[in-house]
């Protein structure tokens, strides 16, 4: 089970994770943060769920998480941070960050499978799904 106190003590970021939302069970953290609800408009908001019942993958694939076995979360970035950023680069950067964390924390060799998977011994251990909310031609939010 996730312990917010331990997370907060170890957090070394300026804005990512400073606004943290914990959910025991939710349909999809991405869907919830993309919905544009008034309470979710702060860049860096992290929503973590113990279990997702309608998680999403690329190409409209469904994804299910088991309670206590997966790390399922989304990070909200608002237009003030993502303006001018290539979203594909953001996805790659997220994948690299996950791979680097696994290698540094667990000394395991990772590989990236374009565009969004992290592999260990040729098996998928992580998938990054980047979604956007667009108004006109401008990106409003990225999750």
PDB file of C-alpha atoms in Angstrom:
ATOM      1  CA  UNK A   1       0.000   0.000   0.000  1.00  0.00           C
ATOM      2  CA  UNK A   2       1.220   3.473  -0.883  1.00  0.00           C
ATOM      3  CA  UNK A   3       2.461   5.675   1.976  1.00  0.00           C
ATOM      4  CA  UNK A   4       2.188   9.378   1.189  1.00  0.00           C
ATOM      5  CA  UNK A   5       4.445  10.422   4.075  1.00  0.00           C
ATOM      6  CA  UNK A   6       7.399   8.419   2.723  1.00  0.00           C
ATOM      7  CA  UNK A   7       6.777   9.744  -0.781  1.00  0.00           C
ATOM      8  CA  UNK A   8       6.655  13.359   0.367  1.00  0.00           C
ATOM      9  CA  UNK A   9       9.840  13.097   2.421  1.00  0.00           C
ATOM     10  CA  UNK A  10      11.830  11.759  -0.548  1.00  0.00           C
ATOM     11  CA  UNK A  11      10.360  14.082  -3.174  1.00  0.00           C
ATOM     12  CA  UNK A  12      13.017  16.334  -4.723  1.00  0.00           C
ATOM     13  CA  UNK A  13      11.039  18.044  -7.491  1.00  0.00           C
ATOM     14  CA  UNK A  14       9.948  21.639  -7.868  1.00  0.00           C
ATOM     15  CA  UNK A  15       6.397  20.966  -9.037  1.00  0.00           C
ATOM     16  CA  UNK A  16       5.810  17.348 -10.078  1.00  0.00           C
ATOM     17  CA  UNK A  17       4.082  15.542  -7.227  1.00  0.00           C
ATOM     18  CA  UNK A  18       3.655  18.643  -5.079  1.00  0.00           C
ATOM     19  CA  UNK A  19      -0.096  18.291  -5.633  1.00  0.00           C
ATOM     20  CA  UNK A  20      -0.816  14.608  -5.006  1.00  0.00           C
ATOM     21  CA  UNK A  21      -4.123  12.775  -5.344  1.00  0.00           C
ATOM     22  CA  UNK A  22      -4.487   9.212  -4.061  1.00  0.00           C
ATOM     23  CA  UNK A  23      -7.309   6.933  -5.252  1.00  0.00           C
ATOM     24  CA  UNK A  24      -7.980   3.458  -3.976  1.00  0.00           C
ATOM     25  CA  UNK A  25      -9.808   2.543  -7.206  1.00  0.00           C
ATOM     26  CA  UNK A  26     -10.594   4.555 -10.319  1.00  0.00           C
ATOM     27  CA  UNK A  27     -11.492   3.921 -13.939  1.00  0.00           C
ATOM     28  CA  UNK A  28      -8.389   5.638 -15.372  1.00  0.00           C
ATOM     29  CA  UNK A  29      -6.010   8.199 -13.913  1.00  0.00           C
ATOM     30  CA  UNK A  30      -5.373   9.612 -17.409  1.00  0.00           C
ATOM     31  CA  UNK A  31      -9.084  10.028 -18.114  1.00  0.00           C
ATOM     32  CA  UNK A  32      -9.679  11.716 -14.776  1.00  0.00           C
ATOM     33  CA  UNK A  33      -6.857  14.252 -15.166  1.00  0.00           C
ATOM     34  CA  UNK A  34      -7.676  14.955 -18.826  1.00  0.00           C
ATOM     35  CA  UNK A  35     -11.322  15.691 -18.019  1.00  0.00           C
ATOM     36  CA  UNK A  36     -10.376  19.268 -17.172  1.00  0.00           C
ATOM     37  CA  UNK A  37     -12.155  19.393 -13.841  1.00  0.00           C
ATOM     38  CA  UNK A  38     -11.558  22.562 -11.882  1.00  0.00           C
ATOM     39  CA  UNK A  39      -9.641  20.799  -9.089  1.00  0.00           C
ATOM     40  CA  UNK A  40      -7.165  19.345 -11.595  1.00  0.00           C
ATOM     41  CA  UNK A  41      -5.504  22.358 -13.143  1.00  0.00           C
ATOM     42  CA  UNK A  42      -2.172  22.568 -11.364  1.00  0.00           C
ATOM     43  CA  UNK A  43       0.916  21.592 -13.357  1.00  0.00           C
ATOM     44  CA  UNK A  44       2.668  18.638 -11.794  1.00  0.00           C
ATOM     45  CA  UNK A  45      -0.429  17.110 -10.203  1.00  0.00           C
ATOM     46  CA  UNK A  46       0.123  13.387  -9.710  1.00  0.00           C
ATOM     47  CA  UNK A  47      -2.809  11.002  -9.447  1.00  0.00           C
ATOM     48  CA  UNK A  48      -1.969   7.523  -8.176  1.00  0.00           C
ATOM     49  CA  UNK A  49      -4.446   4.644  -8.051  1.00  0.00           C
ATOM     50  CA  UNK A  50      -4.072   1.334  -6.270  1.00  0.00           C
ATOM     51  CA  UNK A  51      -6.306  -0.166  -8.948  1.00  0.00           C
ATOM     52  CA  UNK A  52      -7.545   1.011 -12.363  1.00  0.00           C
ATOM     53  CA  UNK A  53     -10.595  -0.757 -13.777  1.00  0.00           C
ATOM     54  CA  UNK A  54     -10.600   0.924 -17.197  1.00  0.00           C
ATOM     55  CA  UNK A  55      -6.957   1.723 -17.836  1.00  0.00           C
ATOM     56  CA  UNK A  56      -5.876   2.520 -21.364  1.00  0.00           C
ATOM     57  CA  UNK A  57      -3.081   1.627 -23.694  1.00  0.00           C
ATOM     58  CA  UNK A  58      -2.106   2.680 -27.190  1.00  0.00           C
ATOM     59  CA  UNK A  59      -4.570   2.145 -30.027  1.00  0.00           C
ATOM     60  CA  UNK A  60      -7.562   2.040 -27.638  1.00  0.00           C
ATOM     61  CA  UNK A  61      -6.351  -1.137 -25.961  1.00  0.00           C
ATOM     62  CA  UNK A  62      -7.663  -1.730 -22.450  1.00  0.00           C
ATOM     63  CA  UNK A  63      -5.335  -2.292 -19.553  1.00  0.00           C
ATOM     64  CA  UNK A  64      -6.165  -3.685 -16.121  1.00  0.00           C
ATOM     65  CA  UNK A  65      -4.115  -3.266 -12.986  1.00  0.00           C
ATOM     66  CA  UNK A  66      -4.087  -5.497  -9.954  1.00  0.00           C
ATOM     67  CA  UNK A  67      -4.208  -3.915  -6.511  1.00  0.00           C
ATOM     68  CA  UNK A  68      -0.782  -3.855  -4.888  1.00  0.00           C
ATOM     69  CA  UNK A  69       1.096  -5.230  -7.908  1.00  0.00           C
ATOM     70  CA  UNK A  70       1.374  -2.241 -10.224  1.00  0.00           C
ATOM     71  CA  UNK A  71       2.420   1.350 -10.035  1.00  0.00           C
ATOM     72  CA  UNK A  72      -0.384   3.172 -11.856  1.00  0.00           C
ATOM     73  CA  UNK A  73      -0.282   6.934 -11.949  1.00  0.00           C
ATOM     74  CA  UNK A  74      -0.587   9.952 -14.209  1.00  0.00           C
ATOM     75  CA  UNK A  75       1.148  13.324 -14.169  1.00  0.00           C
ATOM     76  CA  UNK A  76      -0.667  16.445 -15.362  1.00  0.00           C
ATOM     77  CA  UNK A  77       1.251  19.091 -17.306  1.00  0.00           C
ATOM     78  CA  UNK A  78      -0.602  22.260 -18.222  1.00  0.00           C
ATOM     79  CA  UNK A  79      -0.087  24.487 -21.254  1.00  0.00           C
ATOM     80  CA  UNK A  80       2.332  26.798 -19.416  1.00  0.00           C
ATOM     81  CA  UNK A  81       4.863  23.946 -19.220  1.00  0.00           C
ATOM     82  CA  UNK A  82       4.250  22.084 -22.493  1.00  0.00           C
ATOM     83  CA  UNK A  83       4.003  25.034 -24.849  1.00  0.00           C
ATOM     84  CA  UNK A  84       6.410  24.394 -27.715  1.00  0.00           C
ATOM     85  CA  UNK A  85       7.332  20.873 -26.563  1.00  0.00           C
ATOM     86  CA  UNK A  86       7.124  17.965 -28.994  1.00  0.00           C
ATOM     87  CA  UNK A  87       4.795  15.505 -27.246  1.00  0.00           C
ATOM     88  CA  UNK A  88       6.659  12.531 -28.760  1.00  0.00           C
ATOM     89  CA  UNK A  89       9.836  13.779 -27.095  1.00  0.00           C
ATOM     90  CA  UNK A  90       7.972  14.058 -23.797  1.00  0.00           C
ATOM     91  CA  UNK A  91       6.859  10.424 -24.129  1.00  0.00           C
ATOM     92  CA  UNK A  92      10.428   9.316 -24.843  1.00  0.00           C
ATOM     93  CA  UNK A  93      11.737  11.345 -21.891  1.00  0.00           C
ATOM     94  CA  UNK A  94       9.210   9.671 -19.578  1.00  0.00           C
ATOM     95  CA  UNK A  95      10.246   6.222 -20.814  1.00  0.00           C
ATOM     96  CA  UNK A  96      13.910   7.090 -20.297  1.00  0.00           C
ATOM     97  CA  UNK A  97      13.185   8.349 -16.774  1.00  0.00           C
ATOM     98  CA  UNK A  98      11.445   5.092 -15.841  1.00  0.00           C
ATOM     99  CA  UNK A  99      14.242   2.990 -17.368  1.00  0.00           C
ATOM    100  CA  UNK A 100      16.892   5.037 -15.587  1.00  0.00           C
ATOM    101  CA  UNK A 101      15.084   4.752 -12.246  1.00  0.00           C
ATOM    102  CA  UNK A 102      14.854   0.957 -12.585  1.00  0.00           C
ATOM    103  CA  UNK A 103      18.540   0.694 -13.479  1.00  0.00           C
ATOM    104  CA  UNK A 104      19.634   2.991 -10.631  1.00  0.00           C
ATOM    105  CA  UNK A 105      17.373   1.516  -7.938  1.00  0.00           C
ATOM    106  CA  UNK A 106      17.536  -2.177  -8.845  1.00  0.00           C
ATOM    107  CA  UNK A 107      20.674  -2.512 -11.011  1.00  0.00           C
ATOM    108  CA  UNK A 108      18.642  -4.176 -13.771  1.00  0.00           C
ATOM    109  CA  UNK A 109      19.434  -3.706 -17.465  1.00  0.00           C
ATOM    110  CA  UNK A 110      16.525  -2.106 -19.304  1.00  0.00           C
ATOM    111  CA  UNK A 111      15.676  -1.559 -22.954  1.00  0.00           C
ATOM    112  CA  UNK A 112      13.234   0.817 -24.614  1.00  0.00           C
ATOM    113  CA  UNK A 113      10.771  -0.387 -27.210  1.00  0.00           C
ATOM    114  CA  UNK A 114       9.525   2.565 -29.228  1.00  0.00           C
ATOM    115  CA  UNK A 115       7.384   4.397 -28.588  1.00  0.00           C
ATOM    116  CA  UNK A 116       6.428   3.750 -24.994  1.00  0.00           C
ATOM    117  CA  UNK A 117       7.566   0.490 -23.418  1.00  0.00           C
ATOM    118  CA  UNK A 118      10.334  -0.322 -20.953  1.00  0.00           C
ATOM    119  CA  UNK A 119      11.610  -3.902 -21.087  1.00  0.00           C
ATOM    120  CA  UNK A 120      13.668  -6.115 -18.802  1.00  0.00           C
ATOM    121  CA  UNK A 121      14.888  -9.387 -20.340  1.00  0.00           C
ATOM    122  CA  UNK A 122      12.675  -8.652 -23.388  1.00  0.00           C
ATOM    123  CA  UNK A 123       9.546  -8.510 -21.153  1.00  0.00           C
ATOM    124  CA  UNK A 124       7.448  -5.383 -20.755  1.00  0.00           C
ATOM    125  CA  UNK A 125       7.607  -3.884 -17.273  1.00  0.00           C
ATOM    126  CA  UNK A 126       6.296  -0.420 -18.047  1.00  0.00           C
ATOM    127  CA  UNK A 127       4.197   1.394 -20.599  1.00  0.00           C
ATOM    128  CA  UNK A 128       3.878   5.150 -20.957  1.00  0.00           C
ATOM    129  CA  UNK A 129       0.677   6.518 -22.450  1.00  0.00           C
ATOM    130  CA  UNK A 130       0.760  10.235 -23.238  1.00  0.00           C
ATOM    131  CA  UNK A 131      -2.579  11.875 -23.980  1.00  0.00           C
ATOM    132  CA  UNK A 132      -3.438  15.484 -24.726  1.00  0.00           C
ATOM    133  CA  UNK A 133      -6.350  17.852 -24.458  1.00  0.00           C
ATOM    134  CA  UNK A 134      -6.335  20.354 -27.316  1.00  0.00           C
ATOM    135  CA  UNK A 135      -8.301  23.573 -27.712  1.00  0.00           C
ATOM    136  CA  UNK A 136      -8.166  24.854 -31.284  1.00  0.00           C
ATOM    137  CA  UNK A 137      -4.560  24.311 -32.269  1.00  0.00           C
ATOM    138  CA  UNK A 138      -3.085  24.676 -28.775  1.00  0.00           C
ATOM    139  CA  UNK A 139      -2.332  21.933 -26.288  1.00  0.00           C
ATOM    140  CA  UNK A 140      -4.172  22.706 -23.044  1.00  0.00           C
ATOM    141  CA  UNK A 141      -2.989  19.765 -20.956  1.00  0.00           C
ATOM    142  CA  UNK A 142      -0.840  16.655 -21.290  1.00  0.00           C
ATOM    143  CA  UNK A 143      -1.174  13.567 -19.112  1.00  0.00           C
TER     144      UNK A 143
END
